[in-house]
Amino acid sequence: MNGLRKNASAPAAVQSIANALTKKWSKLLASSAPLFVVGFFFFFGFFGGNSACSGPARALALNGLGSFCHRLRPACFAAASTPVLIRPDPEFNPAVALKSAIGDKPRDKTVELFVNAFSIGIQNADQKLLLWKARQIEEAMFKEYNGFSEKYKSQFRTLLSNLKNVDNLKLRTEILGGDIAAKSVATFTSQDLMSESAKFAAKKAEAEFNHWASTAKSTEAVTDEFKCGKCGQRKCTYYQKQTRSADEPMTTFVTCQNCGNKWKFC
């Protein structure tokens, strides 16, 4: 927007509009108006009633406003991510002393990273509660995977990446609140740890796959040409179907016969 105001080659009408927009925009932001209200006001109010803003001038001004909105968008979304209050696990006793460290550096680092992940998006995060839960998960992992093994490390990476996901606030609050036993989290799979948005996307993809599978007329064939990305096996069945326009490539639907994983490609 400032570029439009200071652009000497821009029409005078555009510069005038840019100046007015900037002033009104600042006033609306100062009043903490939601971004969609601000956009609605400028597009339908200012441009709708200003006959001077038409043709190339209108297009140039709208482009400038769109760029300005895009730069402000991250701040708007960050403000919406307000930390939440949680109900601590009823079994948690803050009076019980906890050691600050296990004494094993790799395991202590695991606990530390779990604590940091648990605190994301939690307003009343009691550090002793976070440490208690992190210790329970780490100890269960250490026992389940026979010490600091490769399986331990792999499971740690899976857990940490999902616990740190900003969209996975529900998972963190349920673990800290005792709705999900911390010890059971140690053996959770990626599917168990999915955020609600990821689960929705997965269900949508599965529904789409099943839709095309149910309407397919071609016979499935067994092949070793495709490698399953989940289990690494090559025993698969597949069929092809025209899911788009006739001049587009057919869609290939593949099902792994070893683990049941499904995928498609064009």
Short mmCIF file of C-alpha atoms in Angstrom, two decimals:
data_model
loop_
_atom_site.label_atom_id
_atom_site.label_comp_id
_atom_site.label_asym_id
_atom_site.label_seq_id
_atom_site.Cartn_x
_atom_site.Cartn_y
_atom_site.Cartn_z
CA MET A 1 0.00 0.00 0.00
CA ASN A 2 2.85 2.36 0.79
CA GLY A 3 4.21 1.52 -2.65
CA LEU A 4 1.04 2.87 -4.22
CA ARG A 5 1.16 6.01 -2.12
CA LYS A 6 4.74 6.76 -3.12
CA ASN A 7 4.57 5.52 -6.73
CA ALA A 8 5.10 8.63 -8.88
CA SER A 9 3.86 6.84 -11.99
CA ALA A 10 0.56 5.83 -10.39
CA PRO A 11 -2.52 7.94 -11.23
CA ALA A 12 -3.32 10.71 -8.77
CA ALA A 13 -6.66 9.06 -8.01
CA VAL A 14 -4.91 5.85 -6.97
CA GLN A 15 -2.45 7.70 -4.72
CA SER A 16 -5.34 9.54 -3.09
CA ILE A 17 -7.25 6.30 -2.54
CA ALA A 18 -4.15 4.61 -1.12
CA ASN A 19 -3.66 7.43 1.39
CA ALA A 20 -7.29 7.25 2.48
CA LEU A 21 -7.19 3.46 2.74
CA THR A 22 -4.09 3.50 4.89
CA LYS A 23 -5.64 5.97 7.34
CA LYS A 24 -8.92 4.07 7.62
CA TRP A 25 -7.10 0.74 7.83
CA SER A 26 -5.01 2.00 10.74
CA LYS A 27 -8.11 3.18 12.59
CA LEU A 28 -9.83 -0.18 12.16
CA LEU A 29 -6.76 -2.10 13.31
CA ALA A 30 -6.49 0.13 16.35
CA SER A 31 -10.08 -0.77 17.23
CA SER A 32 -9.19 -4.51 17.11
CA ALA A 33 -11.73 -5.19 14.37
CA PRO A 34 -11.49 -8.70 12.88
CA LEU A 35 -9.62 -8.87 9.60
CA PHE A 36 -12.64 -10.09 7.64
CA VAL A 37 -14.61 -7.03 8.85
CA VAL A 38 -11.81 -4.76 7.72
CA GLY A 39 -11.70 -6.40 4.30
CA PHE A 40 -15.48 -6.29 3.96
CA PHE A 41 -15.54 -2.58 4.82
CA PHE A 42 -12.91 -1.60 2.32
CA PHE A 43 -14.10 -3.72 -0.57
CA PHE A 44 -17.84 -3.13 -0.35
CA GLY A 45 -17.89 0.19 1.45
CA PHE A 46 -15.04 2.21 0.06
CA PHE A 47 -14.83 0.82 -3.46
CA GLY A 48 -18.55 0.30 -3.78
CA GLY A 49 -19.30 3.96 -3.14
CA ASN A 50 -16.29 5.63 -4.77
CA SER A 51 -16.94 6.27 -8.45
CA ALA A 52 -13.40 7.63 -8.92
CA CYS A 53 -12.01 4.17 -8.32
CA SER A 54 -12.74 2.39 -11.59
CA GLY A 55 -10.96 0.71 -14.48
CA PRO A 56 -7.14 0.44 -14.17
CA ALA A 57 -7.13 2.59 -11.05
CA ARG A 58 -9.54 0.18 -9.32
CA ALA A 59 -7.50 -2.87 -10.33
CA LEU A 60 -4.24 -1.32 -9.15
CA ALA A 61 -5.71 -0.29 -5.83
CA LEU A 62 -7.26 -3.72 -5.27
CA ASN A 63 -3.95 -5.42 -6.00
CA GLY A 64 -2.24 -3.20 -3.47
CA LEU A 65 -4.90 -3.94 -0.85
CA GLY A 66 -4.61 -7.68 -1.49
CA SER A 67 -0.86 -7.56 -0.97
CA PHE A 68 -1.32 -5.57 2.23
CA CYS A 69 -3.85 -8.10 3.59
CA HIS A 70 -1.50 -10.99 2.77
CA ARG A 71 1.31 -9.43 4.79
CA LEU A 72 -0.98 -8.99 7.79
CA ARG A 73 -2.45 -12.50 7.58
CA PRO A 74 0.18 -14.37 9.63
CA ALA A 75 -0.21 -11.98 12.57
CA CYS A 76 -3.96 -12.46 12.48
CA PHE A 77 -3.66 -16.25 12.60
CA ALA A 78 -1.01 -16.11 15.34
CA ALA A 79 -3.38 -14.03 17.48
CA ALA A 80 -6.11 -16.63 17.02
CA SER A 81 -3.89 -19.38 18.50
CA THR A 82 -4.72 -18.45 22.09
CA PRO A 83 -3.32 -20.80 24.77
CA VAL A 84 -5.97 -22.87 26.56
CA LEU A 85 -6.50 -23.83 30.18
CA ILE A 86 -6.40 -27.53 31.04
CA ARG A 87 -7.72 -29.73 33.81
CA PRO A 88 -4.68 -31.57 35.27
CA ASP A 89 -4.74 -35.34 35.68
CA PRO A 90 -6.56 -36.08 38.99
CA GLU A 91 -3.77 -38.52 39.89
CA PHE A 92 -1.14 -35.78 39.70
CA ASN A 93 0.12 -34.68 43.12
CA PRO A 94 2.13 -31.44 42.93
CA ALA A 95 3.41 -32.03 46.47
CA VAL A 96 5.41 -35.10 45.39
CA ALA A 97 9.01 -34.19 44.63
CA LEU A 98 10.40 -35.13 41.22
CA LYS A 99 14.05 -35.49 40.38
CA SER A 100 15.20 -32.92 37.86
CA ALA A 101 17.09 -35.58 35.89
CA ILE A 102 17.33 -39.35 35.47
CA GLY A 103 21.10 -39.23 35.19
CA ASP A 104 21.25 -40.63 31.66
CA LYS A 105 21.89 -37.77 29.21
CA PRO A 106 20.08 -39.25 26.15
CA ARG A 107 17.04 -40.15 28.24
CA ASP A 108 17.08 -36.79 30.02
CA LYS A 109 17.11 -35.08 26.62
CA THR A 110 14.10 -37.14 25.55
CA VAL A 111 12.20 -36.03 28.64
CA GLU A 112 13.22 -32.40 28.13
CA LEU A 113 11.96 -32.36 24.54
CA PHE A 114 8.69 -34.01 25.57
CA VAL A 115 8.20 -31.35 28.26
CA ASN A 116 8.75 -28.58 25.71
CA ALA A 117 6.27 -30.19 23.32
CA PHE A 118 3.60 -30.59 26.02
CA SER A 119 3.76 -26.89 26.91
CA ILE A 120 2.76 -25.73 23.40
CA GLY A 121 -0.62 -24.01 23.54
CA ILE A 122 -1.15 -24.67 27.28
CA GLN A 123 -1.70 -21.55 29.37
CA ASN A 124 -1.59 -23.02 32.87
CA ALA A 125 1.21 -25.49 32.19
CA ASP A 126 2.50 -26.76 35.55
CA GLN A 127 6.12 -27.74 34.90
CA LYS A 128 5.92 -30.57 37.42
CA LEU A 129 2.88 -31.99 35.61
CA LEU A 130 4.65 -31.77 32.25
CA LEU A 131 7.75 -33.43 33.70
CA TRP A 132 5.67 -36.16 35.35
CA LYS A 133 3.89 -37.03 32.11
CA ALA A 134 7.09 -36.85 30.04
CA ARG A 135 8.83 -39.19 32.50
CA GLN A 136 5.98 -41.70 32.31
CA ILE A 137 6.13 -41.82 28.52
CA GLU A 138 9.93 -42.06 28.42
CA GLU A 139 10.07 -44.82 31.04
CA ALA A 140 7.42 -46.82 29.18
CA MET A 141 9.38 -46.40 25.93
CA PHE A 142 12.62 -47.46 27.60
CA LYS A 143 10.96 -50.61 28.92
CA GLU A 144 9.00 -51.43 25.76
CA TYR A 145 11.93 -51.05 23.36
CA ASN A 146 14.65 -52.61 25.55
CA GLY A 147 16.60 -49.52 26.43
CA PHE A 148 17.92 -46.74 24.24
CA SER A 149 17.60 -48.82 21.06
CA GLU A 150 16.92 -47.90 17.44
CA LYS A 151 13.24 -48.68 17.99
CA TYR A 152 13.27 -46.35 20.99
CA LYS A 153 14.78 -43.57 18.87
CA SER A 154 12.32 -44.15 16.03
CA GLN A 155 9.32 -44.07 18.36
CA PHE A 156 10.69 -40.96 20.06
CA ARG A 157 10.86 -39.13 16.71
CA THR A 158 7.30 -40.19 15.87
CA LEU A 159 5.95 -39.05 19.23
CA LEU A 160 7.83 -35.76 19.30
CA SER A 161 6.83 -34.70 15.79
CA ASN A 162 3.16 -35.28 16.60
CA LEU A 163 3.21 -33.79 20.10
CA LYS A 164 4.87 -30.63 18.74
CA ASN A 165 2.23 -30.22 16.04
CA VAL A 166 0.34 -27.00 16.85
CA ASP A 167 -2.85 -28.63 15.50
CA ASN A 168 -2.53 -31.46 18.03
CA LEU A 169 -3.63 -29.47 21.07
CA LYS A 170 -6.43 -31.97 21.78
CA LEU A 171 -3.90 -34.80 22.10
CA ARG A 172 -1.70 -32.82 24.50
CA THR A 173 -4.61 -31.76 26.71
CA GLU A 174 -5.99 -35.32 26.87
CA ILE A 175 -2.62 -36.72 27.94
CA LEU A 176 -2.04 -34.00 30.53
CA GLY A 177 -5.62 -34.33 31.76
CA GLY A 178 -5.38 -38.10 32.21
CA ASP A 179 -7.94 -38.97 29.51
CA ILE A 180 -5.14 -40.80 27.67
CA ALA A 181 -2.74 -42.82 29.82
CA ALA A 182 0.78 -41.48 29.34
CA LYS A 183 2.26 -44.98 29.45
CA SER A 184 0.07 -46.12 26.54
CA VAL A 185 1.31 -43.20 24.42
CA ALA A 186 4.71 -44.90 24.31
CA THR A 187 3.38 -47.44 21.79
CA PHE A 188 1.08 -45.16 19.79
CA THR A 189 1.37 -45.28 16.01
CA SER A 190 1.34 -42.28 13.68
CA GLN A 191 -2.36 -42.95 13.05
CA ASP A 192 -3.09 -42.89 16.79
CA LEU A 193 -1.28 -39.56 17.12
CA MET A 194 -2.94 -37.77 14.20
CA SER A 195 -4.43 -34.34 14.83
CA GLU A 196 -8.16 -33.89 14.26
CA SER A 197 -7.53 -32.04 10.99
CA ALA A 198 -5.22 -34.81 9.78
CA LYS A 199 -7.78 -37.47 10.70
CA PHE A 200 -10.45 -35.56 8.78
CA ALA A 201 -8.20 -35.32 5.72
CA ALA A 202 -7.38 -39.03 5.94
CA LYS A 203 -11.07 -39.97 6.19
CA LYS A 204 -11.87 -37.75 3.23
CA ALA A 205 -9.13 -39.36 1.16
CA GLU A 206 -10.30 -42.83 2.20
CA ALA A 207 -13.91 -41.99 1.28
CA GLU A 208 -12.80 -40.72 -2.12
CA PHE A 209 -10.73 -43.84 -2.69
CA ASN A 210 -13.62 -46.10 -1.71
CA HIS A 211 -15.98 -44.16 -3.97
CA TRP A 212 -13.86 -44.75 -7.03
CA ALA A 213 -13.16 -48.32 -5.97
CA SER A 214 -16.88 -49.09 -5.69
CA THR A 215 -17.62 -47.66 -9.13
CA ALA A 216 -14.67 -49.26 -10.89
CA LYS A 217 -15.56 -51.59 -13.73
CA SER A 218 -12.09 -52.85 -14.56
CA THR A 219 -10.68 -56.01 -12.95
CA GLU A 220 -7.90 -55.70 -10.40
CA ALA A 221 -4.57 -57.17 -11.41
CA VAL A 222 -1.71 -58.41 -9.22
CA THR A 223 1.70 -56.85 -9.83
CA ASP A 224 5.12 -56.32 -8.28
CA GLU A 225 5.68 -53.03 -10.11
CA PHE A 226 4.53 -50.91 -7.18
CA LYS A 227 6.33 -50.68 -3.83
CA CYS A 228 4.24 -49.97 -0.75
CA GLY A 229 5.41 -46.84 1.04
CA LYS A 230 4.18 -48.22 4.37
CA CYS A 231 5.61 -51.75 4.59
CA GLY A 232 8.01 -51.77 1.63
CA GLN A 233 6.49 -54.90 0.04
CA ARG A 234 5.76 -55.21 -3.69
CA LYS A 235 2.75 -57.54 -3.61
CA CYS A 236 -0.02 -55.24 -4.80
CA THR A 237 -3.25 -55.25 -6.77
CA TYR A 238 -4.28 -52.34 -8.94
CA TYR A 239 -6.88 -51.10 -11.36
CA GLN A 240 -7.29 -48.01 -13.50
CA LYS A 241 -10.25 -45.70 -13.95
CA GLN A 242 -10.95 -42.50 -15.84
CA THR A 243 -11.67 -40.03 -13.03
CA ARG A 244 -11.09 -36.82 -14.96
CA SER A 245 -11.74 -35.62 -18.51
CA ALA A 246 -11.19 -38.03 -21.38
CA ASP A 247 -7.98 -36.36 -22.53
CA GLU A 248 -6.38 -36.71 -19.08
CA PRO A 249 -4.38 -39.79 -17.94
CA MET A 250 -6.29 -42.52 -16.13
CA THR A 251 -6.02 -42.77 -12.35
CA THR A 252 -4.32 -45.91 -10.99
CA PHE A 253 -5.63 -47.26 -7.67
CA VAL A 254 -3.20 -49.53 -5.80
CA THR A 255 -3.77 -51.72 -2.73
CA CYS A 256 -0.93 -53.45 -0.87
CA GLN A 257 -1.83 -57.09 -0.22
CA ASN A 258 0.57 -57.27 2.72
CA CYS A 259 -0.60 -54.40 4.96
CA GLY A 260 -3.72 -53.08 3.21
CA ASN A 261 -2.25 -49.64 2.48
CA LYS A 262 -3.98 -47.85 -0.39
CA TRP A 263 -2.81 -45.07 -2.68
CA LYS A 264 -3.49 -43.63 -6.10
CA PHE A 265 -1.67 -41.71 -8.79
CA CYS A 266 -2.25 -40.39 -12.29
#
